[in-house]
Coordinates of C-alpha atoms and ligand atoms in Angstrom, one line a residue:
M448 CA 19.9 -13.0 15.2
N449 CA 18.4 -13.3 18.7
I450 CA 16.2 -10.7 20.3
I451 CA 18.9 -9.0 22.3
D452 CA 21.3 -8.7 19.3
E453 CA 18.4 -7.6 17.2
L454 CA 17.4 -4.9 19.7
Y455 CA 20.9 -3.5 20.0
H456 CA 21.9 -4.0 16.4
P457 CA 22.9 -0.6 14.8
D458 CA 20.5 -1.3 11.9
S459 CA 17.6 -2.3 14.1
D460 CA 14.5 -0.2 13.5
R461 CA 13.1 -1.4 16.9
D462 CA 15.5 0.5 19.1
T463 CA 16.3 3.7 17.3
E464 CA 16.8 5.5 20.6
E465 CA 14.9 8.3 18.9
Y466 CA 12.9 8.7 22.2
R467 CA 16.1 9.9 23.9
D468 CA 16.3 13.0 21.7
H469 CA 13.2 14.7 23.1
L470 CA 11.1 14.8 26.3
A471 CA 7.6 13.3 26.3
T472 CA 6.4 16.4 28.0
V473 CA 7.7 18.8 25.4
D474 CA 6.4 19.1 21.8
K475 CA 8.3 19.8 18.6
K476 CA 7.8 23.6 19.1
G477 CA 9.3 23.4 22.6
K478 CA 5.9 23.9 24.3
R479 CA 5.0 21.8 27.3
V480 CA 2.7 18.9 26.8
W481 CA 0.4 18.7 29.7
M482 CA 0.2 15.1 31.2
Y483 CA -3.1 13.5 31.8
P484 CA -2.1 10.1 33.2
K485 CA -4.8 7.5 33.5
K486 CA -5.8 6.6 37.0
P487 CA -3.7 3.5 38.0
S488 CA -5.1 0.6 39.9
G489 CA -3.6 -2.7 41.0
W490 CA -1.6 -4.3 43.8
F491 CA 1.4 -1.9 43.7
Y492 CA -0.8 1.2 43.6
K493 CA -2.7 -0.1 46.7
A494 CA 0.5 -0.9 48.5
R495 CA 1.9 2.5 47.7
T496 CA -1.3 4.1 48.9
W497 CA -1.1 2.4 52.2
L498 CA 2.6 3.2 52.6
S499 CA 1.9 6.9 51.7
F500 CA -0.8 7.0 54.5
V501 CA 1.9 5.9 57.0
L502 CA 4.5 8.3 55.7
L503 CA 2.1 11.2 55.6
G504 CA 1.0 10.5 59.1
L505 CA 4.6 10.5 60.2
L506 CA 5.4 13.7 58.4
F507 CA 2.5 15.6 59.7
G508 CA 2.6 14.1 63.2
M509 CA 6.3 14.2 64.0
P510 CA 6.5 18.0 64.7
F511 CA 4.0 17.5 67.6
I512 CA 5.8 14.6 69.2
R513 CA 8.0 15.5 72.1
V514 CA 10.4 13.5 74.1
N515 CA 11.7 15.0 77.4
G516 CA 10.2 18.3 76.2
E517 CA 12.2 18.3 72.9
P518 CA 10.7 17.8 69.5
L519 CA 11.5 14.6 67.7
M520 CA 13.0 16.5 64.7
L521 CA 14.1 20.1 64.3
F522 CA 16.3 21.6 61.7
D523 CA 16.6 25.2 63.0
V524 CA 19.2 26.7 60.6
L525 CA 18.5 30.2 61.8
E526 CA 19.5 29.4 65.4
R527 CA 21.9 26.6 64.3
K528 CA 20.1 24.1 66.4
F529 CA 19.4 20.6 65.2
I530 CA 17.4 17.9 66.9
I531 CA 17.3 14.4 65.6
F532 CA 15.2 11.8 67.5
S533 CA 15.2 14.3 70.4
I534 CA 19.0 14.5 70.6
V535 CA 20.1 18.1 70.4
F536 CA 23.0 18.9 68.1
T537 CA 24.8 22.2 68.5
P538 CA 27.4 23.8 66.2
Q539 CA 30.0 21.9 68.2
D540 CA 28.6 18.7 66.7
L541 CA 29.3 19.9 63.2
H542 CA 31.7 17.0 62.6
L543 CA 28.9 14.5 63.4
F544 CA 26.5 16.2 61.1
A545 CA 29.1 16.3 58.3
L546 CA 29.8 12.6 58.7
A547 CA 26.1 11.8 58.8
M548 CA 25.7 13.7 55.5
V549 CA 28.6 11.8 53.9
T550 CA 27.1 8.5 55.1
L551 CA 23.7 9.5 53.7
M552 CA 25.2 10.3 50.3
L553 CA 27.0 7.0 50.2
F554 CA 23.9 5.2 51.2
V555 CA 22.0 6.9 48.4
V556 CA 24.6 5.9 45.9
L557 CA 24.8 2.3 47.1
F558 CA 21.0 1.9 47.3
T559 CA 20.6 3.3 43.8
V560 CA 23.2 1.0 42.3
V561 CA 21.3 -2.0 43.7
F562 CA 17.6 -0.9 43.7
G563 CA 17.5 2.0 41.2
R564 CA 14.9 4.7 41.9
L565 CA 12.9 2.7 44.5
F566 CA 13.0 5.7 46.7
C567 CA 11.4 7.9 44.1
G568 CA 8.4 5.7 43.6
W569 CA 7.7 4.8 47.2
I570 CA 9.2 7.3 49.6
C571 CA 9.9 10.6 47.9
P572 CA 7.7 13.4 49.3
Q573 CA 7.3 14.9 45.8
T574 CA 5.9 11.6 44.4
I575 CA 3.8 10.9 47.4
F576 CA 2.2 14.4 47.5
M577 CA 1.8 14.5 43.7
E578 CA 0.4 11.0 43.1
M579 CA -1.2 10.2 46.4
V580 CA -2.7 13.5 47.4
F581 CA -3.0 16.1 44.6
R582 CA -3.6 13.7 41.7
K583 CA -6.2 11.8 43.7
I584 CA -8.1 15.0 44.3
E585 CA -7.8 15.8 40.6
Y586 CA -9.3 12.4 39.7
W587 CA -12.1 13.1 42.3
I588 CA -13.0 16.5 40.9
D589 CA -12.1 16.4 37.2
G590 CA -12.5 12.6 36.6
D591 CA -10.1 10.2 34.8
A592 CA -7.6 11.2 32.1
G593 CA -10.2 11.3 29.3
Q594 CA -12.6 13.5 31.3
Q595 CA -9.7 15.8 32.3
R596 CA -8.7 16.3 28.7
K597 CA -12.3 17.1 27.7
L598 CA -12.6 19.6 30.6
A599 CA -9.3 21.3 29.6
A600 CA -10.5 21.7 26.0
A601 CA -14.1 22.8 27.0
P602 CA -15.2 26.4 27.0
W603 CA -15.3 28.3 30.3
T604 CA -18.8 27.3 31.5
G605 CA -20.1 27.7 35.0
Q606 CA -19.3 24.0 35.7
K607 CA -15.7 24.3 34.5
I608 CA -15.2 27.5 36.5
F609 CA -16.6 25.8 39.6
K610 CA -14.4 22.7 39.2
R611 CA -11.3 24.7 38.6
L612 CA -11.9 27.0 41.5
S613 CA -12.7 24.2 44.0
K614 CA -9.7 22.2 42.8
Y615 CA -7.2 25.0 43.2
A616 CA -8.8 26.1 46.5
I617 CA -8.2 22.6 47.9
F618 CA -4.7 22.5 46.3
Y619 CA -3.9 25.8 48.0
A620 CA -5.3 24.7 51.4
I621 CA -3.1 21.6 51.3
S622 CA -0.1 23.6 50.2
L623 CA -0.7 25.8 53.2
I624 CA -0.8 22.8 55.5
I625 CA 2.4 21.5 53.9
A626 CA 4.1 24.9 54.4
N627 CA 3.0 25.0 58.0
T628 CA 4.4 21.6 58.6
F629 CA 7.6 22.4 56.7
L630 CA 8.1 25.5 58.9
M631 CA 7.4 23.4 62.1
Y632 CA 10.5 21.3 61.2
V633 CA 12.5 24.6 60.9
I634 CA 11.3 26.7 63.8
G635 CA 9.2 24.3 65.9
S636 CA 5.5 23.6 66.2
D637 CA 5.0 26.1 69.1
K638 CA 6.3 29.1 67.1
V639 CA 4.3 28.1 64.0
L640 CA 1.1 27.8 66.1
K641 CA 1.8 31.3 67.5
I642 CA 2.2 32.7 64.0
A643 CA -1.1 31.1 63.0
T644 CA -3.1 32.3 66.0
D645 CA -1.5 35.6 67.0
P646 CA -2.4 38.9 65.1
I647 CA -0.4 39.0 61.8
G648 CA 1.5 42.1 62.8
L649 CA 3.2 40.3 65.7
H650 CA 4.9 37.8 63.4
L651 CA 5.0 39.5 60.0
G652 CA 8.3 37.7 59.0
G653 CA 6.9 34.3 59.9
F654 CA 3.6 35.1 58.1
M655 CA 5.4 36.1 54.9
A656 CA 7.5 32.9 55.1
L657 CA 4.3 30.8 55.4
L658 CA 2.8 32.6 52.4
A659 CA 6.0 32.2 50.3
F660 CA 6.3 28.5 51.1
S661 CA 2.7 27.7 50.5
G662 CA 3.0 29.6 47.2
V663 CA 6.0 27.5 46.2
F664 CA 4.2 24.2 47.1
F665 CA 1.1 25.3 45.3
F666 CA 3.1 26.1 42.2
V667 CA 5.0 22.8 42.3
F668 CA 2.0 20.6 42.7
S669 CA -0.5 22.4 40.5
Y670 CA 1.9 23.5 37.7
M671 CA 5.4 22.1 37.8
R672 CA 4.4 18.5 38.7
E673 CA 6.5 15.8 36.9
Q674 CA 8.9 18.5 35.6
V675 CA 10.4 18.5 39.2
C676 CA 11.4 14.8 38.7
I677 CA 12.4 15.2 35.1
A678 CA 14.3 18.5 35.0
I679 CA 15.0 19.8 38.6
C680 CA 15.6 17.0 41.0
P681 CA 19.4 16.4 41.3
Y682 CA 18.9 12.8 42.3
G683 CA 17.0 12.1 39.1
R684 CA 19.8 13.7 37.1
L685 CA 22.3 11.4 38.8
Q686 CA 20.6 8.2 37.6
G687 CA 22.7 8.2 34.4
V688 CA 25.9 7.7 36.4
L689 CA 24.5 5.5 39.2
L690 CA 22.5 2.9 37.4
V691 CA 24.4 -0.2 36.2
P692 CA 23.0 -3.2 34.2
D693 CA 22.5 -5.1 37.5
S694 CA 20.4 -2.3 39.0
I695 CA 16.8 -3.4 39.8
V696 CA 14.4 -1.0 38.1
V697 CA 11.0 -1.0 36.6
H698 CA 11.8 -3.0 33.5
Y699 CA 9.9 -4.1 30.4
D700 CA 10.8 -7.7 29.5
Y701 CA 11.5 -7.1 25.8
V702 CA 12.5 -10.8 25.5
R703 CA 9.0 -11.9 26.4
G704 CA 7.2 -8.9 25.0
E705 CA 8.6 -8.6 21.5
P706 CA 7.6 -8.7 18.8
R707 CA 4.7 -6.7 20.1
G708 CA 1.4 -6.5 18.3
K709 CA -2.4 -6.7 18.6
I710 CA -3.8 -10.2 19.1
S711 CA -7.0 -11.8 18.0
K712 CA -9.4 -13.0 20.7
Q713 CA -8.5 -16.6 19.8
S714 CA -4.8 -16.2 20.3
T715 CA -5.4 -15.2 24.0
V716 CA -6.0 -18.8 24.8
E717 CA -3.7 -20.5 22.3
L718 CA -0.2 -20.3 23.6
P719 CA 2.4 -19.8 22.4
T720 CA 1.7 -17.3 19.6
A721 CA 4.1 -16.1 16.9
K722 CA 4.0 -12.7 18.6
G723 CA 5.5 -11.7 21.9
D724 CA 3.3 -11.1 25.0
C725 CA 3.0 -7.3 24.5
V726 CA -0.3 -6.7 22.9
D727 CA 0.6 -3.0 22.2
C728 CA -2.4 -1.7 24.1
K729 CA -0.2 1.3 25.3
L730 CA -1.9 1.2 28.7
C731 CA 1.5 1.4 30.3
V732 CA 2.1 4.7 28.4
H733 CA -1.3 6.1 29.3
V734 CA -0.8 5.6 33.1
C735 CA 2.7 7.0 33.1
P736 CA 2.8 10.3 35.0
T737 CA 6.0 11.3 33.1
G738 CA 4.5 10.3 29.7
I739 CA 7.2 7.8 28.7
D740 CA 7.0 4.5 27.0
I741 CA 8.9 2.1 29.4
R742 CA 9.1 -0.4 26.5
N743 CA 11.9 1.8 25.1
G744 CA 14.1 0.8 28.0
T745 CA 15.2 2.5 31.2
Q746 CA 14.9 6.3 31.0
L747 CA 15.8 9.1 33.3
E748 CA 12.2 10.3 33.3
C749 CA 11.0 7.0 34.9
V750 CA 10.4 7.6 38.6
N751 CA 9.7 3.9 39.2
C752 CA 6.1 4.7 40.3
T753 CA 5.0 1.1 39.3
A754 CA 1.8 2.4 37.6
C755 CA 2.8 0.7 34.3
M756 CA 3.5 -2.5 36.2
D757 CA 0.0 -2.5 37.5
A758 CA -1.5 -1.6 34.2
C759 CA 0.4 -4.3 32.3
D760 CA -0.4 -6.9 34.9
G761 CA -4.1 -6.1 34.4
V762 CA -3.7 -6.6 30.6
M763 CA -1.8 -9.8 31.0
E764 CA -4.5 -11.2 33.2
K765 CA -7.1 -10.4 30.6
V766 CA -5.1 -12.0 27.7
N767 CA -4.2 -15.1 29.7
R768 CA -0.5 -14.4 29.9
P769 CA 1.7 -14.5 33.0
K770 CA 1.9 -11.2 34.9
G771 CA 5.3 -9.4 35.2
L772 CA 5.9 -8.4 31.6
I773 CA 6.8 -5.0 33.2
R774 CA 8.4 -5.8 36.5
Y775 CA 11.2 -5.0 38.9
D776 CA 14.2 -6.6 37.3
S777 CA 17.6 -5.7 35.9
E778 CA 19.0 -5.7 32.4
T779 CA 21.2 -8.5 33.4
G780 CA 18.2 -10.5 34.7
I781 CA 16.3 -10.0 31.5
K782 CA 19.3 -11.0 29.3
A783 CA 19.9 -14.1 31.5
D784 CA 16.2 -15.1 30.9
A785 CA 16.7 -14.7 27.2
K786 CA 19.7 -17.0 27.2
G787 CA 17.8 -19.4 29.5
A788 CA 20.7 -19.5 31.9
G789 CA 22.7 -17.2 34.2
S790 CA 21.7 -15.6 37.4
R791 CA 20.7 -12.2 38.6
K792 CA 23.9 -10.9 40.1
I793 CA 22.9 -8.2 42.6
F794 CA 25.9 -8.3 44.8
T795 CA 28.6 -7.2 42.4
T796 CA 32.2 -6.3 43.5
R797 CA 31.2 -2.6 43.3
V798 CA 28.2 -3.2 45.6
W799 CA 30.4 -5.1 48.1
A800 CA 33.0 -2.3 48.1
Y801 CA 30.3 0.3 48.6
T802 CA 28.8 -1.8 51.4
G803 CA 32.2 -2.1 53.1
V804 CA 32.7 1.6 53.2
L805 CA 29.2 2.3 54.3
V806 CA 29.4 -0.2 57.2
A807 CA 32.7 1.4 58.3
L808 CA 31.1 4.9 58.2
I809 CA 28.0 3.8 60.1
A810 CA 30.2 2.1 62.7
L811 CA 32.3 5.3 63.1
Q812 CA 29.1 7.4 63.3
A813 CA 27.6 5.1 66.0
F814 CA 30.9 5.3 68.0
L815 CA 30.9 9.1 67.8
F816 CA 27.2 9.3 68.8
A817 CA 27.8 6.8 71.7
T818 CA 30.8 8.8 73.1
R819 CA 29.3 12.2 72.5
S820 CA 29.0 14.1 75.7
E821 CA 25.9 16.1 76.5
V822 CA 28.0 18.8 78.2
E823 CA 31.0 20.2 76.4
T824 CA 33.7 22.3 78.1
V825 CA 36.2 24.4 76.1
L826 CA 39.1 25.8 78.1
L827 CA 41.7 27.9 76.3
R828 CA 44.5 30.0 77.7
T829 CA 43.8 33.7 77.0
P830 CA 45.8 34.7 73.9
G831 CA 48.8 37.0 74.5
Q832 CA 49.1 36.2 78.2
L833 CA 52.1 34.5 79.8
F834 CA 52.3 33.5 83.4
Q835 CA 52.4 35.8 86.4
K836 CA 54.0 35.4 89.8
V837 CA 51.6 35.6 92.7
E838 CA 52.3 35.5 96.4
G839 CA 53.1 32.3 98.2
G840 CA 55.4 30.9 95.5
Y841 CA 52.6 30.4 93.0
L842 CA 52.4 31.1 89.3
S843 CA 49.2 32.0 87.6
N844 CA 47.8 31.6 84.1
L845 CA 44.6 33.2 82.7
Y846 CA 42.0 31.1 80.8
N847 CA 38.7 31.6 79.0
Y848 CA 36.1 28.9 79.4
E849 CA 32.8 27.9 77.8
V850 CA 30.5 25.3 79.2
I851 CA 27.9 24.2 76.6
N852 CA 24.8 22.4 77.7
K853 CA 23.3 20.2 75.0
T854 CA 20.5 18.7 77.2
G855 CA 16.9 19.9 77.6
Q856 CA 17.5 20.7 81.3
D857 CA 19.4 23.5 83.1
I858 CA 22.6 22.3 84.7
P859 CA 22.9 23.9 88.2
S860 CA 25.8 24.6 90.5
I861 CA 28.7 24.2 88.1
E862 CA 32.1 23.7 89.8
F863 CA 35.6 23.3 88.3
K864 CA 38.1 20.9 90.0
L865 CA 41.7 20.6 89.2
V866 CA 42.8 16.9 89.1
G867 CA 46.2 15.5 89.6
A868 CA 47.9 18.8 90.2
P869 CA 49.1 19.0 93.8
G870 CA 48.7 22.4 95.3
G871 CA 46.9 23.8 92.2
R872 CA 43.8 26.0 92.6
I873 CA 41.2 27.6 90.4
K874 CA 39.9 31.2 90.9
L875 CA 36.9 32.3 88.8
V876 CA 36.9 36.0 87.8
G877 CA 33.9 38.2 88.5
D878 CA 30.3 37.1 89.1
A879 CA 30.6 33.8 87.2
S880 CA 27.3 32.2 86.5
T881 CA 27.1 28.6 87.9
I882 CA 23.9 27.7 86.0
V883 CA 24.2 26.5 82.4
P884 CA 20.8 27.0 80.8
K885 CA 19.3 24.2 78.7
Q886 CA 20.7 24.2 75.2
G887 CA 22.7 27.2 76.1
M888 CA 26.2 28.0 77.4
V889 CA 28.1 30.0 80.0
K890 CA 31.3 31.8 79.3
G891 CA 33.8 33.1 81.7
V892 CA 37.3 33.8 82.7
M893 CA 39.4 32.0 85.4
F894 CA 42.9 31.9 86.8
I895 CA 44.6 28.6 87.5
E896 CA 47.4 28.9 90.0
M897 CA 50.1 26.3 90.5
P898 CA 53.0 26.2 93.1
E899 CA 56.2 27.0 91.1
K900 CA 58.1 24.1 92.8
E901 CA 55.6 21.6 91.4
L902 CA 56.2 22.5 87.8
E903 CA 58.7 20.3 86.0
S904 CA 58.8 21.9 82.6
R905 CA 57.7 25.0 80.7
K906 CA 54.4 23.4 79.8
T907 CA 52.5 21.3 82.3
K908 CA 49.4 19.4 81.2
L909 CA 46.3 19.9 83.4
K910 CA 43.0 18.1 83.7
I911 CA 39.9 20.0 84.9
E912 CA 36.7 18.2 85.9
V913 CA 33.3 19.9 85.7
W914 CA 30.9 18.9 88.5
S915 CA 27.3 19.7 89.0
N916 CA 25.5 18.8 92.3
G917 CA 28.2 16.2 93.2
K918 CA 28.0 14.7 89.7
L919 CA 30.9 14.7 87.2
V920 CA 29.4 16.1 83.9
D921 CA 32.5 16.7 81.8
E922 CA 36.3 17.2 81.8
A923 CA 38.7 19.4 79.9
K924 CA 42.4 19.4 79.3
T925 CA 44.7 22.4 78.9
N926 CA 48.3 23.5 79.4
F927 CA 49.9 25.6 82.1
L928 CA 52.8 27.8 81.1
G929 CA 55.7 28.4 83.5
P930 CA 59.3 29.5 83.2
V931 CA 61.8 27.5 81.2
K932 CA 63.4 24.8 83.4
Ligands
SF4_1247 S1 0.6 -2.5 29.0 FE1 1.8 -4.3 28.7 S2 0.8 -5.2 26.9 FE2 0.1 -3.1 27.0 S3 1.5 -2.0 25.7 FE3 2.3 -1.9 27.8 S4 3.8 -3.6 27.9 FE4 2.5 -4.0 26.1
SF4_1248 S1 7.6 4.2 33.2 FE1 6.3 3.1 34.6 S2 7.3 3.2 36.6 FE2 8.3 4.7 35.2 S3 7.3 6.6 35.7 FE3 6.2 5.7 33.9 S4 4.6 4.5 34.9 FE4 6.0 5.0 36.5

């Protein structure tokens, strides 16, 4: 029986799958087991640290970047105003937003099928803040895993109280900064700075929101921690249906590693040994922030943080074995290695199909973005109104119009011109405003009058151009109602 058959054989005592019956972070009585992961070190941890500096810099810096007076990103759900890369999206652009969401969802699915939870380990804000900010502070104040355990079990001495108070004070300060930044993405940096600097009474609602958000972040990073990834995050829950045997995930090479076991000093230089390369040191388990043993196979709790890869590479170096016993690989790849043949098939039919749909959606999205006008005119005949006869042989229809300005500048001197309608004329009703404020709109009512003799049917199609200071900014189409011919 080869190693694969042995591992998956129903009578195999190696893969009992017993680990799937319970969470590593919950004990038999259902109480939470607090995680004290050992501080990771190694190439992947360093690379993730550098990437996290870049991403954190972007996250905290972006609300202050302005292009043409507009923030780079804004998701103001209260005022229904969205700015992405300084392009303003109004409720009229809902179709673009909906399509972008569908594209994003599909991208997530495709990406996960191919690269597993790469996003979780390297990009996800929860992992970055937890492992690269809060956990580092914890290591700095409380020490490594062993010292943290000791401190937790120790009585409440002056030193313990001081450490706890300083740690949670720093945690709260960072949570407050995150809450401020989060709010800047929702209401803009100017408004948040006002809330922070003006007397509290002037912005009580905003102040309460800041307190609530900072409280949530503090709770998440000081208490919930890995439970967010294990039990709350919907993306994590979806892994079971997204991952396939060809997905590249953090994988233990059981072919190389088994049978695991302690080795004598001598066997570290005498290769090969009767045992596999895993020396059963359990370092990969001790560094895992979700407390799992990756040697059991791919598990939903694994956030692909690479800590076990670094830990195992360090061990392999010490025992003179090749690195990569735990590495980025697929189940197919590991099985192919076991058989000594075969290839790692990343681009399966399913991946090509996903890619095709994704490319089509991105192309459609790009086309809609490219052809999106910055001014949008809506011109509708006033409901319940037919035509009226006016003097000079003219017929008149009543219309409601809206001109929406999605740009960051006011549009002055708006004018409407009827095109391709000989003898037709437009009459605005009342004191119509001719300035459309930036990211705002003007509404109004107008009559369109047409010579009766020019109408060939009951419904005549009309085109109206919108001009500002001699520049065509938009055009709209509508129908003109006349008598039956
Ligand atoms: S760190 Fe490597 S050698 Fe040690 S138990 Fe884990 S897989 Fe085995
Ligand atoms: S198994 Fe490895 S990659 Fe997965 S969460 Fe644990 S340490 Fe991170």
